[in-house]
Amino acid sequence: MSKKQNIFDRNEKPAKGKILLSEPFMLDPNFKRSVVFLCAHDEEGSLGFVLNHKAKVTIPELFPEFDYLDINLYYGGPVEPNTVHYLHKLGDVIPDSELITDGIYWSGSFEVLKILMAQKQVGPKDVKFFIGYSGWGPGQIEDELKENSWFVTSAKNDDIFNDQPDKLWNDILKDMGGDYKQVSNYPENPMLN
């Protein structure tokens, strides 16, 4: 008789450009039902942004010159919550951008981005802003994977710039199929199961 394979045994390896999905009953409020896009993962540690938790402040509250912008601001994670970061699809149009994966870029010249936004050449489908970031020390994500804290999958452009963040965690798990689809239906409170 063959032993049923644990869903966590089928995880992809964490890497730059991958997505981490928190296990359904994670208690840490920073990562409860979160989708984290990894922008860096190497021997020095990992860095990413939570894609599906909106921040309590808006872009115009942080940058009054952008009072015309109707772009959501997201909580990127608990590290350095006084910093602002962004992902975009603009490539070399924004000097000093770093290609993460498949047309998704991180950072670059904020001055150029401000000019493009003022000229209304950039909108919510092109850029996503974050307050703070998520960070892990060397080997920390691997240790958390051994504890079954995360699912790992490949990122898609549509996941990063998704306009329905409240459904993103569920939608990605459903797209992964199999047992993951079943996990997407778990209630937030296991007592309700």
Short mmCIF file of C-alpha atoms in Angstrom, two decimals:
data_model
loop_
_atom_site.label_atom_id
_atom_site.label_comp_id
_atom_site.label_asym_id
_atom_site.label_seq_id
_atom_site.Cartn_x
_atom_site.Cartn_y
_atom_site.Cartn_z
CA MET A 1 0.00 0.00 0.00
CA SER A 2 1.43 3.41 -0.93
CA LYS A 3 1.51 6.22 1.55
CA LYS A 4 -0.39 9.37 0.47
CA GLN A 5 2.05 12.16 -0.35
CA ASN A 6 1.85 15.20 1.91
CA ILE A 7 0.75 18.33 0.04
CA PHE A 8 3.79 20.17 1.42
CA ASP A 9 6.11 17.60 -0.18
CA ARG A 10 5.11 18.96 -3.58
CA ASN A 11 6.24 22.52 -2.89
CA GLU A 12 8.49 24.18 -5.44
CA LYS A 13 11.79 25.55 -4.14
CA PRO A 14 11.79 29.19 -3.01
CA ALA A 15 13.61 31.47 -5.47
CA LYS A 16 13.62 34.98 -6.84
CA GLY A 17 10.37 35.43 -8.77
CA LYS A 18 8.41 32.77 -6.85
CA ILE A 19 5.33 33.25 -4.70
CA LEU A 20 4.92 32.12 -1.10
CA LEU A 21 1.37 31.37 0.08
CA SER A 22 0.88 31.11 3.82
CA GLU A 23 -0.62 27.90 5.13
CA PRO A 24 -4.35 28.38 5.82
CA PHE A 25 -4.18 28.59 9.61
CA MET A 26 -1.08 30.76 10.04
CA LEU A 27 -1.62 32.90 13.12
CA ASP A 28 1.01 35.60 12.46
CA PRO A 29 -1.14 38.65 11.58
CA ASN A 30 1.59 39.91 9.23
CA PHE A 31 1.18 36.86 7.02
CA LYS A 32 -2.32 35.49 7.65
CA ARG A 33 -3.59 34.20 4.27
CA SER A 34 -0.85 36.17 2.56
CA VAL A 35 0.66 35.99 -0.91
CA VAL A 36 4.32 37.07 -0.89
CA PHE A 37 6.27 37.76 -4.09
CA LEU A 38 9.99 37.03 -3.62
CA CYS A 39 12.28 39.64 -5.19
CA ALA A 40 15.46 38.20 -3.68
CA HIS A 41 16.40 34.77 -2.38
CA ASP A 42 20.03 33.74 -1.94
CA GLU A 43 22.59 32.77 0.70
CA GLU A 44 22.19 36.20 2.35
CA GLY A 45 18.45 35.77 2.92
CA SER A 46 15.18 36.63 1.23
CA LEU A 47 13.10 39.72 0.53
CA GLY A 48 9.58 40.01 -0.79
CA PHE A 49 6.31 41.91 -0.73
CA VAL A 50 2.85 40.87 0.49
CA LEU A 51 0.63 41.29 -2.56
CA ASN A 52 -2.79 40.99 -1.02
CA HIS A 53 -2.93 43.17 2.12
CA LYS A 54 -3.91 46.78 1.47
CA ALA A 55 -2.25 49.43 3.63
CA LYS A 56 -4.25 51.69 5.91
CA VAL A 57 -2.87 54.81 4.19
CA THR A 58 -3.12 55.93 0.57
CA ILE A 59 -0.55 57.11 -1.95
CA PRO A 60 -1.80 60.74 -1.79
CA GLU A 61 -1.48 60.69 2.01
CA LEU A 62 2.20 59.77 1.67
CA PHE A 63 2.88 61.85 -1.45
CA PRO A 64 0.53 64.88 -1.59
CA GLU A 65 1.74 65.67 -5.13
CA PHE A 66 -0.05 62.48 -6.23
CA ASP A 67 -3.48 63.62 -5.04
CA TYR A 68 -4.84 62.66 -8.48
CA LEU A 69 -3.64 59.04 -8.27
CA ASP A 70 -6.16 56.32 -7.64
CA ILE A 71 -3.63 53.55 -6.96
CA ASN A 72 -3.83 51.25 -3.95
CA LEU A 73 -0.98 51.08 -1.49
CA TYR A 74 -0.14 47.66 -0.02
CA TYR A 75 1.42 46.45 3.21
CA GLY A 76 4.63 44.85 1.92
CA GLY A 77 5.58 43.38 5.27
CA PRO A 78 6.70 44.18 8.80
CA VAL A 79 10.30 45.18 7.99
CA GLU A 80 11.07 48.91 7.71
CA PRO A 81 7.40 50.03 7.57
CA ASN A 82 8.56 53.63 6.98
CA THR A 83 9.89 52.78 3.49
CA VAL A 84 8.04 52.69 0.17
CA HIS A 85 8.84 50.18 -2.58
CA TYR A 86 7.28 49.37 -5.91
CA LEU A 87 6.98 46.68 -8.54
CA HIS A 88 6.21 47.59 -12.13
CA LYS A 89 5.88 46.39 -15.72
CA LEU A 90 7.72 49.35 -17.27
CA GLY A 91 11.11 47.71 -17.74
CA ASP A 92 13.90 49.93 -19.03
CA VAL A 93 11.55 52.91 -19.20
CA ILE A 94 12.41 53.23 -15.49
CA PRO A 95 16.24 53.41 -15.28
CA ASP A 96 17.95 51.17 -12.72
CA SER A 97 14.99 48.77 -12.51
CA GLU A 98 15.75 45.17 -11.61
CA LEU A 99 14.10 42.43 -13.66
CA ILE A 100 12.68 39.85 -11.27
CA THR A 101 10.83 37.54 -13.67
CA ASP A 102 8.76 37.57 -16.85
CA GLY A 103 8.26 41.32 -17.31
CA ILE A 104 8.04 42.13 -13.59
CA TYR A 105 10.52 44.72 -12.33
CA TRP A 106 11.45 46.02 -8.90
CA SER A 107 12.35 49.60 -8.07
CA GLY A 108 14.30 51.96 -10.33
CA SER A 109 14.37 55.75 -10.68
CA PHE A 110 11.52 57.14 -8.60
CA GLU A 111 12.03 60.55 -10.25
CA VAL A 112 11.29 59.08 -13.69
CA LEU A 113 8.30 57.20 -12.31
CA LYS A 114 6.93 60.42 -10.78
CA ILE A 115 7.19 62.19 -14.16
CA LEU A 116 5.40 59.33 -15.93
CA MET A 117 2.65 59.31 -13.30
CA ALA A 118 2.22 63.10 -13.55
CA GLN A 119 1.85 62.70 -17.33
CA LYS A 120 -0.70 59.93 -16.67
CA GLN A 121 1.39 57.44 -18.65
CA VAL A 122 1.41 55.01 -15.72
CA GLY A 123 -1.62 53.57 -13.96
CA PRO A 124 -2.68 50.85 -11.50
CA LYS A 125 -2.11 48.08 -14.05
CA ASP A 126 1.54 49.18 -14.45
CA VAL A 127 2.81 49.72 -10.91
CA LYS A 128 2.12 48.46 -7.39
CA PHE A 129 3.32 50.32 -4.27
CA PHE A 130 4.20 48.83 -0.87
CA ILE A 131 4.93 50.14 2.60
CA GLY A 132 7.65 48.04 4.20
CA TYR A 133 8.76 44.61 3.06
CA SER A 134 9.01 41.01 4.20
CA GLY A 135 12.48 39.76 5.04
CA TRP A 136 14.05 36.49 6.13
CA GLY A 137 17.58 35.66 7.23
CA PRO A 138 19.75 32.98 5.58
CA GLY A 139 17.92 29.63 5.52
CA GLN A 140 14.91 30.99 7.40
CA ILE A 141 12.38 30.34 4.61
CA GLU A 142 13.71 26.80 4.21
CA ASP A 143 13.21 26.26 7.95
CA GLU A 144 9.66 27.62 7.72
CA LEU A 145 8.99 25.31 4.77
CA LYS A 146 10.05 22.35 6.93
CA GLU A 147 7.45 23.53 9.45
CA ASN A 148 4.82 23.56 6.65
CA SER A 149 4.25 27.32 6.96
CA TRP A 150 4.30 28.08 3.23
CA PHE A 151 3.34 26.77 -0.19
CA VAL A 152 5.66 27.84 -3.03
CA THR A 153 4.58 28.39 -6.64
CA SER A 154 5.63 30.29 -9.74
CA ALA A 155 4.48 33.89 -10.09
CA LYS A 156 2.32 35.09 -12.94
CA ASN A 157 2.16 38.71 -14.08
CA ASP A 158 -1.60 38.71 -13.39
CA ASP A 159 -0.99 37.64 -9.78
CA ILE A 160 1.34 40.55 -9.08
CA PHE A 161 -0.93 43.25 -10.53
CA ASN A 162 -4.21 41.63 -9.50
CA ASP A 163 -7.04 44.08 -8.86
CA GLN A 164 -8.88 41.78 -6.42
CA PRO A 165 -6.37 41.28 -3.59
CA ASP A 166 -8.99 39.86 -1.21
CA LYS A 167 -9.41 36.83 -3.48
CA LEU A 168 -5.76 36.39 -4.52
CA TRP A 169 -4.74 33.77 -1.91
CA ASN A 170 -7.76 31.60 -2.77
CA ASP A 171 -7.44 32.11 -6.52
CA ILE A 172 -3.77 31.09 -6.70
CA LEU A 173 -4.38 27.95 -4.62
CA LYS A 174 -7.32 27.01 -6.88
CA ASP A 175 -5.14 27.53 -9.97
CA MET A 176 -2.53 25.19 -8.45
CA GLY A 177 -5.20 22.45 -8.54
CA GLY A 178 -5.35 19.13 -6.74
CA ASP A 179 -5.05 19.27 -2.95
CA TYR A 180 -4.23 22.99 -3.13
CA LYS A 181 -7.70 23.66 -4.53
CA GLN A 182 -9.16 21.91 -1.50
CA VAL A 183 -6.96 23.99 0.84
CA SER A 184 -8.34 27.19 -0.72
CA ASN A 185 -11.74 26.30 0.75
CA TYR A 186 -10.54 25.86 4.35
CA PRO A 187 -12.29 28.30 6.70
CA GLU A 188 -10.11 30.90 8.42
CA ASN A 189 -11.24 29.53 11.76
CA PRO A 190 -10.69 25.73 11.88
CA MET A 191 -13.40 25.48 14.57
CA LEU A 192 -15.93 26.31 11.82
CA ASN A 193 -14.90 23.30 9.76
#
